[in-house]
C-alpha cells in the first residue's frame, strides 16, 4: 500500500449537474501526458478505487481529473461531495500507454474522444510535445448535449497558442451550437470531419488516437480499418491507437 498517498483537494469545478473537475495536490511521481492514476475513498467498510486520467500537463502541480457523477457510482458519488481542504487517496505512480511515445509521427493527428475521455487529450496538448511529431492536430469531442462541452476556455487558449490545432465538437442529441450534429462515427463515414482541415487523409498522412466508451472505440476503429488504416502495435506500427475509457 506504500504507493498510495494522501491528496488535498484544492478545488472542485462543476460544469453541469453531473460533470465536474476535481483538482488536488499531492506528491505523486512524474508521469507522462495521457497516463492515468487511481483515486480511492473509504465507502462504508471497504475502500473503493477507480482509475482516472490526468487532465493537467505533467509539469503542473495542480493534479486535475475530469469526472462524471454516476447516479449509482460507488466512488463518483463520494468524490462529488468533496470540498476544498478535504482529503482523498491517490496512487502515487501513474500507468498507461495512451501516450505520444506510442504513436508514430505523421502530418496529422486526430484525437477522438467522447465524454470525460477528453481529459487525457487536454493533458497531451498542454504538455506541448505533440507539435514535435505532428503539423496539424484535430481535437474531436463527442457529447450528447451542448452543455457537456467542457474546457472551452482551455481549448481556446491552446488554439491561440497554435493555429494548427483544430477543434470539432460533435453533439448527438440536440442541434449543435458549434461543430457537428451526430456521432463521431457519422462525421468520419461521410468525411465531414476530414474536410475541416482541408488536408488529404490516408495512412501515410494521418494518425488517430481514440479514447472513449467501448462502443465508440470499437465502431470508430472498424470504420477506420475499412478506410485502409491499421491498428498501431509496437511490433507492427499502424495508425490507430486506442484506450477504453469506461
GROMACS .gro file of C-alpha atoms in nm:
model
  246
    1UNK     CA    1   0.000   0.000   0.000
    2UNK     CA    2   0.305   0.228   0.003
    3UNK     CA    3   0.211   0.352  -0.344
    4UNK     CA    4  -0.099   0.521  -0.200
    5UNK     CA    5  -0.067   0.871  -0.056
    6UNK     CA    6  -0.296   1.147   0.067
    7UNK     CA    7  -0.404   1.426  -0.167
    8UNK     CA    8  -0.558   1.754  -0.057
    9UNK     CA    9  -0.850   1.891  -0.255
   10UNK     CA   10  -0.770   2.236  -0.394
   11UNK     CA   11  -1.083   2.298  -0.598
   12UNK     CA   12  -1.393   2.137  -0.745
   13UNK     CA   13  -1.534   2.287  -1.064
   14UNK     CA   14  -1.883   2.186  -1.176
   15UNK     CA   15  -1.951   2.208  -1.549
   16UNK     CA   16  -2.306   2.065  -1.542
   17UNK     CA   17  -2.524   1.887  -1.288
   18UNK     CA   18  -2.321   1.570  -1.342
   19UNK     CA   19  -1.984   1.672  -1.490
   20UNK     CA   20  -1.711   1.813  -1.268
   21UNK     CA   21  -1.335   1.856  -1.240
   22UNK     CA   22  -1.151   1.765  -0.924
   23UNK     CA   23  -0.819   1.943  -0.858
   24UNK     CA   24  -0.590   1.809  -0.587
   25UNK     CA   25  -0.232   1.849  -0.470
   26UNK     CA   26  -0.013   1.551  -0.383
   27UNK     CA   27   0.347   1.439  -0.407
   28UNK     CA   28   0.299   1.199  -0.698
   29UNK     CA   29   0.573   1.053  -0.913
   30UNK     CA   30   0.643   1.210  -1.254
   31UNK     CA   31   0.402   1.094  -1.523
   32UNK     CA   32   0.359   1.125  -1.898
   33UNK     CA   33   0.063   1.307  -2.052
   34UNK     CA   34  -0.208   1.057  -2.141
   35UNK     CA   35  -0.144   0.831  -1.841
   36UNK     CA   36  -0.387   0.758  -1.559
   37UNK     CA   37  -0.371   0.701  -1.187
   38UNK     CA   38  -0.626   0.588  -0.927
   39UNK     CA   39  -0.828   0.775  -0.670
   40UNK     CA   40  -0.973   0.599  -0.368
   41UNK     CA   41  -1.201   0.667  -0.072
   42UNK     CA   42  -1.340   0.468   0.214
   43UNK     CA   43  -1.702   0.379   0.143
   44UNK     CA   44  -1.865   0.207   0.437
   45UNK     CA   45  -1.640  -0.076   0.545
   46UNK     CA   46  -1.445  -0.101   0.220
   47UNK     CA   47  -1.202   0.105   0.018
   48UNK     CA   48  -1.319   0.183  -0.334
   49UNK     CA   49  -1.069   0.281  -0.606
   50UNK     CA   50  -1.115   0.382  -0.969
   51UNK     CA   51  -0.878   0.481  -1.249
   52UNK     CA   52  -0.882   0.838  -1.383
   53UNK     CA   53  -0.663   1.009  -1.641
   54UNK     CA   54  -0.471   1.326  -1.563
   55UNK     CA   55  -0.608   1.638  -1.732
   56UNK     CA   56  -0.317   1.860  -1.630
   57UNK     CA   57   0.021   1.872  -1.802
   58UNK     CA   58   0.292   1.679  -1.614
   59UNK     CA   59   0.469   1.998  -1.502
   60UNK     CA   60   0.154   2.139  -1.340
   61UNK     CA   61   0.141   2.070  -0.963
   62UNK     CA   62  -0.240   2.100  -0.965
   63UNK     CA   63  -0.348   1.744  -1.040
   64UNK     CA   64  -0.676   1.754  -1.228
   65UNK     CA   65  -0.935   1.487  -1.312
   66UNK     CA   66  -1.248   1.519  -1.527
   67UNK     CA   67  -1.531   1.313  -1.381
   68UNK     CA   68  -1.896   1.227  -1.420
   69UNK     CA   69  -2.110   1.183  -1.113
   70UNK     CA   70  -2.273   0.849  -1.192
   71UNK     CA   71  -2.609   0.806  -1.019
   72UNK     CA   72  -2.523   0.465  -0.875
   73UNK     CA   73  -2.144   0.510  -0.881
   74UNK     CA   74  -1.980   0.389  -0.562
   75UNK     CA   75  -1.686   0.627  -0.584
   76UNK     CA   76  -1.805   0.912  -0.806
   77UNK     CA   77  -2.087   0.991  -0.563
   78UNK     CA   78  -1.829   1.032  -0.284
   79UNK     CA   79  -1.585   1.233  -0.495
   80UNK     CA   80  -1.867   1.468  -0.597
   81UNK     CA   81  -1.916   1.564  -0.232
   82UNK     CA   82  -1.555   1.671  -0.175
   83UNK     CA   83  -1.478   2.032  -0.089
   84UNK     CA   84  -1.152   2.230  -0.083
   85UNK     CA   85  -0.944   2.116   0.213
   86UNK     CA   86  -1.082   1.762   0.213
   87UNK     CA   87  -0.859   1.461   0.158
   88UNK     CA   88  -0.869   1.180  -0.096
   89UNK     CA   89  -0.626   0.894  -0.150
   90UNK     CA   90  -0.428   0.886  -0.474
   91UNK     CA   91  -0.198   0.630  -0.626
   92UNK     CA   92   0.146   0.788  -0.642
   93UNK     CA   93   0.256   0.613  -0.962
   94UNK     CA   94   0.076   0.664  -1.292
   95UNK     CA   95   0.044   0.399  -1.559
   96UNK     CA   96  -0.089   0.351  -1.912
   97UNK     CA   97   0.038   0.352  -2.269
   98UNK     CA   98  -0.201   0.604  -2.425
   99UNK     CA   99   0.086   0.848  -2.479
  100UNK     CA  100   0.257   1.018  -2.769
  101UNK     CA  101   0.558   0.791  -2.723
  102UNK     CA  102   0.345   0.508  -2.860
  103UNK     CA  103   0.223   0.697  -3.169
  104UNK     CA  104   0.427   0.722  -3.491
  105UNK     CA  105   0.495   1.069  -3.630
  106UNK     CA  106   0.283   1.193  -3.918
  107UNK     CA  107   0.149   1.508  -4.080
  108UNK     CA  108  -0.182   1.496  -3.893
  109UNK     CA  109  -0.310   1.364  -3.560
  110UNK     CA  110  -0.679   1.311  -3.491
  111UNK     CA  111  -0.770   1.298  -3.121
  112UNK     CA  112  -1.115   1.137  -3.098
  113UNK     CA  113  -1.289   1.146  -2.759
  114UNK     CA  114  -1.629   1.110  -2.600
  115UNK     CA  115  -1.744   1.248  -2.265
  116UNK     CA  116  -1.481   1.271  -1.992
  117UNK     CA  117  -1.226   1.096  -2.217
  118UNK     CA  118  -1.142   1.447  -2.335
  119UNK     CA  119  -0.919   1.469  -2.026
  120UNK     CA  120  -0.604   1.287  -2.143
  121UNK     CA  121  -0.605   1.484  -2.468
  122UNK     CA  122  -0.602   1.814  -2.278
  123UNK     CA  123  -0.302   1.683  -2.086
  124UNK     CA  124  -0.121   1.584  -2.406
  125UNK     CA  125  -0.192   1.918  -2.573
  126UNK     CA  126  -0.080   2.120  -2.271
  127UNK     CA  127   0.239   1.913  -2.245
  128UNK     CA  128   0.321   2.052  -2.589
  129UNK     CA  129   0.537   1.769  -2.728
  130UNK     CA  130   0.266   1.692  -2.981
  131UNK     CA  131   0.396   1.966  -3.213
  132UNK     CA  132   0.731   1.793  -3.243
  133UNK     CA  133   0.559   1.496  -3.411
  134UNK     CA  134   0.263   1.646  -3.599
  135UNK     CA  135   0.199   1.954  -3.813
  136UNK     CA  136  -0.178   1.956  -3.765
  137UNK     CA  137  -0.379   1.826  -3.468
  138UNK     CA  138  -0.757   1.782  -3.475
  139UNK     CA  139  -0.928   1.752  -3.136
  140UNK     CA  140  -1.274   1.595  -3.161
  141UNK     CA  141  -1.512   1.575  -2.863
  142UNK     CA  142  -1.835   1.378  -2.888
  143UNK     CA  143  -2.110   1.462  -2.637
  144UNK     CA  144  -2.486   1.428  -2.602
  145UNK     CA  145  -2.570   1.794  -2.528
  146UNK     CA  146  -2.409   2.131  -2.596
  147UNK     CA  147  -2.375   2.196  -2.224
  148UNK     CA  148  -2.149   1.889  -2.199
  149UNK     CA  149  -1.876   2.068  -2.396
  150UNK     CA  150  -1.646   2.146  -2.105
  151UNK     CA  151  -1.300   2.306  -2.109
  152UNK     CA  152  -1.387   2.561  -2.377
  153UNK     CA  153  -1.154   2.830  -2.239
  154UNK     CA  154  -0.862   2.587  -2.210
  155UNK     CA  155  -0.915   2.466  -2.566
  156UNK     CA  156  -0.943   2.823  -2.700
  157UNK     CA  157  -0.616   2.914  -2.524
  158UNK     CA  158  -0.446   2.613  -2.682
  159UNK     CA  159  -0.575   2.714  -3.025
  160UNK     CA  160  -0.446   3.066  -2.973
  161UNK     CA  161  -0.101   2.924  -2.897
  162UNK     CA  162  -0.106   2.712  -3.211
  163UNK     CA  163  -0.335   2.789  -3.507
  164UNK     CA  164  -0.279   2.435  -3.640
  165UNK     CA  165  -0.492   2.295  -3.359
  166UNK     CA  166  -0.841   2.230  -3.493
  167UNK     CA  167  -1.136   2.165  -3.261
  168UNK     CA  168  -1.459   1.991  -3.360
  169UNK     CA  169  -1.739   1.925  -3.111
  170UNK     CA  170  -1.987   1.657  -3.217
  171UNK     CA  171  -2.330   1.676  -3.049
  172UNK     CA  172  -2.566   1.379  -3.078
  173UNK     CA  173  -2.894   1.461  -2.901
  174UNK     CA  174  -2.970   1.820  -2.998
  175UNK     CA  175  -2.876   2.076  -3.263
  176UNK     CA  176  -2.511   2.164  -3.224
  177UNK     CA  177  -2.444   2.528  -3.134
  178UNK     CA  178  -2.096   2.477  -3.281
  179UNK     CA  179  -1.936   2.189  -3.467
  180UNK     CA  180  -2.124   1.887  -3.598
  181UNK     CA  181  -2.451   1.708  -3.531
  182UNK     CA  182  -2.447   1.331  -3.491
  183UNK     CA  183  -2.182   1.096  -3.363
  184UNK     CA  184  -1.810   1.071  -3.429
  185UNK     CA  185  -1.872   0.765  -3.646
  186UNK     CA  186  -2.113   0.970  -3.861
  187UNK     CA  187  -1.870   1.253  -3.934
  188UNK     CA  188  -1.597   1.004  -4.026
  189UNK     CA  189  -1.822   0.798  -4.253
  190UNK     CA  190  -1.938   1.099  -4.455
  191UNK     CA  191  -1.590   1.260  -4.444
  192UNK     CA  192  -1.719   1.584  -4.288
  193UNK     CA  193  -1.451   1.555  -4.022
  194UNK     CA  194  -1.171   1.538  -4.276
  195UNK     CA  195  -1.293   1.843  -4.466
  196UNK     CA  196  -1.226   2.079  -4.173
  197UNK     CA  197  -0.850   2.090  -4.219
  198UNK     CA  198  -0.855   2.068  -4.597
  199UNK     CA  199  -0.577   1.810  -4.575
  200UNK     CA  200  -0.570   1.476  -4.753
  201UNK     CA  201  -0.623   1.195  -4.501
  202UNK     CA  202  -0.476   0.850  -4.564
  203UNK     CA  203  -0.247   0.605  -4.381
  204UNK     CA  204   0.059   0.798  -4.499
  205UNK     CA  205  -0.061   1.134  -4.366
  206UNK     CA  206  -0.267   1.074  -4.051
  207UNK     CA  207  -0.266   0.908  -3.709
  208UNK     CA  208  -0.568   0.851  -3.484
  209UNK     CA  209  -0.582   0.837  -3.105
  210UNK     CA  210  -0.924   0.717  -2.986
  211UNK     CA  211  -1.038   0.740  -2.625
  212UNK     CA  212  -1.393   0.694  -2.500
  213UNK     CA  213  -1.667   0.447  -2.427
  214UNK     CA  214  -1.603   0.095  -2.561
  215UNK     CA  215  -1.877   0.111  -2.824
  216UNK     CA  216  -1.739   0.431  -2.977
  217UNK     CA  217  -1.384   0.293  -2.973
  218UNK     CA  218  -1.494  -0.031  -3.136
  219UNK     CA  219  -1.716   0.127  -3.402
  220UNK     CA  220  -1.471   0.404  -3.490
  221UNK     CA  221  -1.185   0.157  -3.519
  222UNK     CA  222  -1.393  -0.062  -3.751
  223UNK     CA  223  -1.468   0.233  -3.981
  224UNK     CA  224  -1.104   0.338  -3.995
  225UNK     CA  225  -0.999  -0.020  -4.073
  226UNK     CA  226  -1.242  -0.018  -4.365
  227UNK     CA  227  -1.081   0.305  -4.487
  228UNK     CA  228  -0.742   0.134  -4.501
  229UNK     CA  229  -0.592   0.236  -4.166
  230UNK     CA  230  -0.444  -0.027  -3.933
  231UNK     CA  231  -0.409  -0.081  -3.559
  232UNK     CA  232  -0.091   0.056  -3.407
  233UNK     CA  233   0.124  -0.201  -3.229
  234UNK     CA  234   0.480  -0.175  -3.108
  235UNK     CA  235   0.599  -0.457  -3.330
  236UNK     CA  236   0.377  -0.352  -3.618
  237UNK     CA  237   0.321   0.027  -3.626
  238UNK     CA  238  -0.010   0.146  -3.766
  239UNK     CA  239  -0.236   0.449  -3.746
  240UNK     CA  240  -0.499   0.362  -3.480
  241UNK     CA  241  -0.409   0.389  -3.109
  242UNK     CA  242  -0.695   0.329  -2.864
  243UNK     CA  243  -0.788   0.338  -2.498
  244UNK     CA  244  -1.115   0.222  -2.346
  245UNK     CA  245  -1.245   0.486  -2.106
  246UNK     CA  246  -1.518   0.325  -1.902
   0.00000   0.00000   0.00000
